[in-house]
Amino acid sequence: MQRVLALYESSLGKKVVVAITGLILYGFVLGHMVGNLKVFTGNDAAGEPHIDIYAHFLRTVGEPLVPYSFLLWIARIILIVALVLHVYTVIVLAKKNHSARKKDYARHSYSQASNTARWMMISGTLLLVFVVFHLAQFTFGTVGGAKFVEGKVYANLYFAFQRWFFAGLYILVMAGLALHVHHGVWSLFQTLGLDNPDRNRTFRLLATASSIGLFIGFAAVPILFYLGLMPLPPATESTQLADGVM
Amino acid sequence: MKLHLRIWRQDDSQSKGHFGEYDLENVREDMSFLEMLDVLNEQLIDSGQEPVAFDSDCREGVCGMCSLVINGKAHGPLAGTTTCQLYMRHYKDGDVITIEPWRSEAFPVIRDLIVDRTAFDRIMQAGGFVTLHSGPKPEPNSIPIEPEVAEQSLDAATCIGCGACVAACPNGSAMLYTAAKISHLGLLPQGQPERYSRVKQMVEQMDKEGFGSCRNYAECEAQCPKEISINFVSQMNRDYLKATLLEPVDRRSKMNAQ
């Protein structure tokens, strides 16, 4: 532990923290995207959507060895700590970088710095604000209309994405995620000292493929719901539907 | 050809500085960039003005003295070229050229385009050395080394310490310089005894000097006049992690069986 704290003292150590927390968050978004695909697999024999069953499973997994929601909360705590460390450390490093060149050049000209790399702070800030909004909408149900019912994941998604501004916002933010991942997933391997000319192509390909794959996987949900290509939630009365879309 | 030059003028590290605007005629294509500045300075001296101060020494691209950010690029527009090896044939009549010093808080401006790069010397002093015996000269080929590894070490050793990496980095980071120096010694058998203490000391000194931290833009690699690869940055990260987390602290204590 002492050695980890000593590592964090240095700029290289801080970058390693950003890389490892970034790797954790990357793992989470991959898992989240794959989990979301359950939206497209329909209902079980009893008429309950697979995504609702999956959401329930995330809470009951590990029972009876561990209590209800235990493993979910472990994951949530790891993710919250990772996110806080990621953002805090980036702010500390950004301040250091800012004070390393107080007087900037009159003319800028980049040779090979990619736009995704230069926009990391913008895409990152967008994602941070979005995470708060996204939790408020689909976990706490405090924004996005009166139709929110906890546990009814499919119906909640269905009603939210009937509105163009929610669908549009989610698609836009997923583009931001794609930009962030495009640089971040390669950059973290470089920071951890794992990149070299032998592996460079593979890491860069992984970053690009992740960026495109995550965008398609995530954005498909709001796009298909908004276009009306997804079936109605089970047991929806026409009056409920009218309520839901306002 | 005729040029319009916008050159950073600053009396010393304390003063504010400003751009001076100069028109220069009769610039020949076969002049080097620094010769063009020499001509400007003669013109300034003749008209009773203060000449522009800039660094240069060998003018052969090997000493690392010349600097200058030319139109936003360290050492000008050509890859793998120092300012002294940049020729005016790459410019055309009527061009406006903006010339600025390296901009980094760790490299304070001494005058005009000259900056103080002793921060690099202090990074070297912190660990950029190997311990050799001073006794009888050993047989030159007594230490075997893989030729590819020797070549890689030489690639790192081509660093002339000019500071273009810091100047080019949007974060003002000195990672490429420090990494090149660490790798050029750390790859060789002679550099092994201090390998892990070296990386710790040099990185610590780099942080102390107030350079920024790397965000893997790879801008340094593109603007380095010796085209040093960011592979060395990855290698430094690896060695630094190993040095701080894995290298044993206590090598000699007794251990108990369970």
Coordinates of C-alpha atoms in Angstrom, one line a residue, chain A:
Chain A
M1 CA 0.0 0.0 0.0
Q2 CA 2.8 2.3 0.9
R3 CA 4.4 1.7 -2.5
V4 CA 1.1 2.4 -4.3
L5 CA 0.8 5.7 -2.4
A6 CA 4.4 6.5 -3.3
L7 CA 3.6 5.7 -6.9
Y8 CA 0.6 8.1 -6.8
E9 CA 2.9 10.9 -5.8
S10 CA 4.5 11.0 -9.3
S11 CA 2.9 12.1 -12.5
L12 CA 3.5 8.6 -14.0
G13 CA 1.7 7.0 -11.1
K14 CA -1.3 9.3 -11.4
K15 CA -1.4 8.4 -15.1
V16 CA -1.4 4.7 -14.2
V17 CA -4.4 5.4 -11.9
V18 CA -6.2 7.1 -14.7
A19 CA -5.3 4.1 -17.0
I20 CA -6.5 1.4 -14.5
T21 CA -9.7 3.2 -13.5
G22 CA -10.2 3.8 -17.2
L23 CA -9.8 0.1 -17.9
I24 CA -12.4 -0.7 -15.2
L25 CA -14.9 1.8 -16.6
Y26 CA -14.2 0.4 -20.1
G27 CA -15.0 -3.1 -18.8
F28 CA -18.2 -1.8 -17.3
V29 CA -19.4 -0.1 -20.5
L30 CA -18.7 -3.3 -22.5
G31 CA -20.7 -5.3 -20.0
H32 CA -23.5 -2.7 -20.0
M33 CA -23.7 -2.7 -23.8
V34 CA -23.8 -6.5 -24.0
G35 CA -26.5 -6.6 -21.2
N36 CA -28.5 -4.0 -23.1
L37 CA -28.8 -6.3 -26.1
K38 CA -31.3 -8.3 -24.0
V39 CA -33.8 -5.6 -25.1
F40 CA -33.8 -7.1 -28.5
T41 CA -34.4 -10.8 -27.5
G42 CA -38.1 -10.3 -26.7
N43 CA -40.1 -11.9 -23.8
D44 CA -40.0 -15.2 -22.0
A45 CA -42.9 -17.7 -22.0
A46 CA -44.6 -15.9 -19.2
G47 CA -44.6 -12.7 -21.2
E48 CA -41.9 -10.9 -19.2
P49 CA -39.2 -9.1 -21.2
H50 CA -35.7 -10.7 -21.1
I51 CA -34.2 -7.4 -20.1
D52 CA -36.4 -7.2 -17.0
I53 CA -35.4 -10.7 -16.0
Y54 CA -31.7 -9.8 -16.6
A55 CA -32.1 -6.7 -14.4
H56 CA -33.6 -8.9 -11.7
F57 CA -30.9 -11.5 -12.1
L58 CA -28.2 -8.8 -11.4
R59 CA -29.8 -8.3 -8.0
T60 CA -30.4 -12.0 -7.1
V61 CA -27.0 -13.3 -8.4
G62 CA -25.0 -15.0 -5.6
E63 CA -28.1 -15.7 -3.5
P64 CA -28.3 -17.4 -1.0
L65 CA -24.5 -17.1 -0.4
V66 CA -24.8 -13.3 -0.3
P67 CA -27.9 -11.2 0.4
Y68 CA -30.1 -9.6 -2.3
S69 CA -28.3 -6.9 -4.3
F70 CA -25.0 -7.6 -2.5
L71 CA -22.9 -8.3 -5.6
L72 CA -24.5 -5.5 -7.5
W73 CA -23.6 -3.1 -4.7
I74 CA -20.0 -4.4 -4.7
A75 CA -19.8 -3.6 -8.4
R76 CA -21.4 -0.2 -7.9
I77 CA -18.9 0.7 -5.2
I78 CA -16.0 -0.4 -7.3
L79 CA -17.4 1.7 -10.2
I80 CA -18.0 4.8 -8.1
V81 CA -14.5 4.6 -6.6
A82 CA -13.0 4.1 -10.1
L83 CA -15.0 7.0 -11.5
V84 CA -14.1 9.4 -8.7
L85 CA -10.4 8.5 -8.8
H86 CA -10.5 8.8 -12.7
V87 CA -12.0 12.2 -12.7
Y88 CA -10.1 13.6 -9.6
T89 CA -6.7 12.4 -11.0
V90 CA -7.4 13.8 -14.4
I91 CA -8.3 17.2 -12.9
V92 CA -5.0 17.2 -10.9
L93 CA -3.0 16.3 -14.0
A94 CA -4.8 18.8 -16.1
K95 CA -3.9 21.6 -13.6
K96 CA -0.3 20.5 -13.7
N97 CA -0.3 20.5 -17.5
H98 CA -1.9 23.9 -17.6
S99 CA 0.8 25.4 -15.3
A100 CA 3.5 23.8 -17.4
R101 CA 2.7 26.3 -20.2
K102 CA 1.2 29.4 -18.9
K103 CA 2.2 31.5 -22.0
D104 CA 0.8 29.6 -25.0
Y105 CA 2.0 29.8 -28.6
A106 CA 0.5 32.4 -30.9
R107 CA 0.2 29.8 -33.7
H108 CA -0.7 26.1 -33.2
S109 CA 0.0 23.4 -35.7
Y110 CA -0.4 19.7 -34.9
S111 CA 1.5 17.0 -36.7
Q112 CA -0.2 13.8 -35.5
A113 CA -2.2 14.4 -32.3
S114 CA -5.6 13.0 -33.1
N115 CA -8.8 14.9 -32.6
T116 CA -10.1 12.2 -30.3
A117 CA -7.0 12.7 -28.1
R118 CA -7.3 16.4 -28.0
W119 CA -11.1 16.2 -27.2
M120 CA -10.7 13.9 -24.2
M121 CA -11.6 16.5 -21.7
I122 CA -14.7 17.5 -23.7
S123 CA -15.9 14.0 -24.3
G124 CA -15.1 13.1 -20.7
T125 CA -17.0 16.0 -19.2
L126 CA -20.0 15.1 -21.5
L127 CA -19.9 11.5 -20.2
L128 CA -19.6 12.6 -16.5
V129 CA -22.7 14.9 -16.8
F130 CA -24.5 12.2 -18.7
V131 CA -23.8 9.5 -16.0
V132 CA -25.6 11.7 -13.4
F133 CA -28.5 12.3 -15.8
H134 CA -28.7 8.7 -16.8
L135 CA -28.9 7.4 -13.2
A136 CA -31.5 10.1 -12.4
Q137 CA -33.6 8.9 -15.4
F138 CA -33.4 5.1 -15.3
T139 CA -32.2 4.2 -11.8
F140 CA -34.0 6.8 -9.6
G141 CA -36.7 7.6 -12.1
T142 CA -36.7 11.3 -11.1
V143 CA -36.4 12.7 -14.5
G144 CA -38.0 11.7 -17.8
G145 CA -41.8 11.6 -17.1
A146 CA -44.3 10.0 -14.8
K147 CA -44.2 6.6 -16.4
F148 CA -41.1 5.2 -14.6
V149 CA -41.8 1.9 -12.8
E150 CA -38.8 0.3 -11.0
G151 CA -37.9 -3.1 -12.4
K152 CA -39.9 -2.6 -15.6
V153 CA -36.8 -1.8 -17.7
Y154 CA -38.3 -2.5 -21.1
A155 CA -41.3 -0.3 -20.5
N156 CA -39.2 2.5 -19.0
L157 CA -37.0 2.4 -22.1
Y158 CA -39.9 2.2 -24.4
F159 CA -41.7 5.3 -23.1
A160 CA -38.5 7.4 -22.6
F161 CA -37.3 6.8 -26.2
Q162 CA -40.7 7.7 -27.8
R163 CA -39.5 11.3 -27.2
W164 CA -37.1 12.7 -29.8
F165 CA -35.0 14.7 -27.3
F166 CA -34.2 11.7 -25.1
A167 CA -33.4 9.5 -28.1
G168 CA -31.3 12.3 -29.6
L169 CA -29.4 13.0 -26.3
Y170 CA -28.5 9.3 -25.8
I171 CA -27.3 8.9 -29.4
L172 CA -25.2 12.1 -29.1
V173 CA -23.6 11.1 -25.8
M174 CA -22.8 7.6 -27.2
A175 CA -20.9 9.4 -30.0
G176 CA -19.0 11.1 -27.1
L177 CA -18.3 7.8 -25.6
A178 CA -17.0 6.5 -28.9
L179 CA -14.6 9.4 -29.1
H180 CA -13.4 8.9 -25.6
V181 CA -12.8 5.2 -26.0
H182 CA -11.1 5.7 -29.4
H183 CA -8.1 7.4 -27.7
G184 CA -8.5 6.1 -24.1
V185 CA -8.4 2.4 -24.8
W186 CA -5.1 2.7 -26.8
S187 CA -3.7 5.3 -24.4
L188 CA -4.2 3.2 -21.3
F189 CA -2.0 0.4 -22.7
Q190 CA 0.7 2.9 -23.5
T191 CA 0.6 4.4 -20.0
L192 CA 0.7 0.9 -18.4
G193 CA 3.9 0.3 -20.5
L194 CA 2.3 -2.6 -22.4
D195 CA 2.4 -1.1 -25.8
N196 CA 5.4 -1.7 -28.1
P197 CA 5.8 -1.9 -31.9
D198 CA 4.8 -5.6 -32.0
R199 CA 1.5 -4.9 -30.2
N200 CA 0.7 -1.4 -31.4
R201 CA -1.5 -2.4 -34.3
T202 CA -3.5 -4.7 -32.1
F203 CA -4.1 -2.1 -29.3
R204 CA -5.1 0.5 -31.8
L205 CA -7.4 -1.8 -33.6
L206 CA -9.0 -2.8 -30.3
A207 CA -9.6 0.9 -29.5
T208 CA -11.1 1.6 -32.9
A209 CA -13.3 -1.6 -32.8
S210 CA -14.4 -0.9 -29.3
S211 CA -15.3 2.7 -30.2
I212 CA -17.4 1.6 -33.2
G213 CA -18.9 -1.5 -31.5
L214 CA -19.9 0.4 -28.3
F215 CA -21.5 3.1 -30.4
I216 CA -23.6 0.7 -32.5
G217 CA -24.5 -1.5 -29.5
F218 CA -25.6 1.4 -27.3
A219 CA -27.2 3.7 -29.9
A220 CA -29.3 0.8 -31.4
V221 CA -31.5 1.0 -28.3
P222 CA -32.7 4.6 -28.6
I223 CA -32.7 4.5 -32.4
L224 CA -34.9 1.4 -32.7
F225 CA -37.3 2.5 -30.0
Y226 CA -37.7 5.9 -31.5
L227 CA -38.3 4.6 -35.0
G228 CA -41.1 2.4 -33.6
L229 CA -39.4 -0.8 -34.6
M230 CA -39.7 -2.3 -31.1
P231 CA -42.8 -4.1 -29.9
L232 CA -45.0 -2.5 -27.2
P233 CA -44.2 -3.5 -23.6
P234 CA -46.4 -6.4 -22.5
A235 CA -49.8 -5.6 -21.0
T236 CA -49.9 -2.1 -22.2
E237 CA -53.3 -0.5 -22.6
S238 CA -53.7 2.1 -25.2
T239 CA -54.5 4.7 -22.4
Q240 CA -51.2 3.8 -20.6
L241 CA -49.4 4.3 -23.8
A242 CA -50.9 7.7 -24.3
D243 CA -49.9 8.6 -20.7
G244 CA -46.4 7.3 -21.2
V245 CA -45.6 9.4 -24.3
M246 CA -47.4 12.4 -22.9

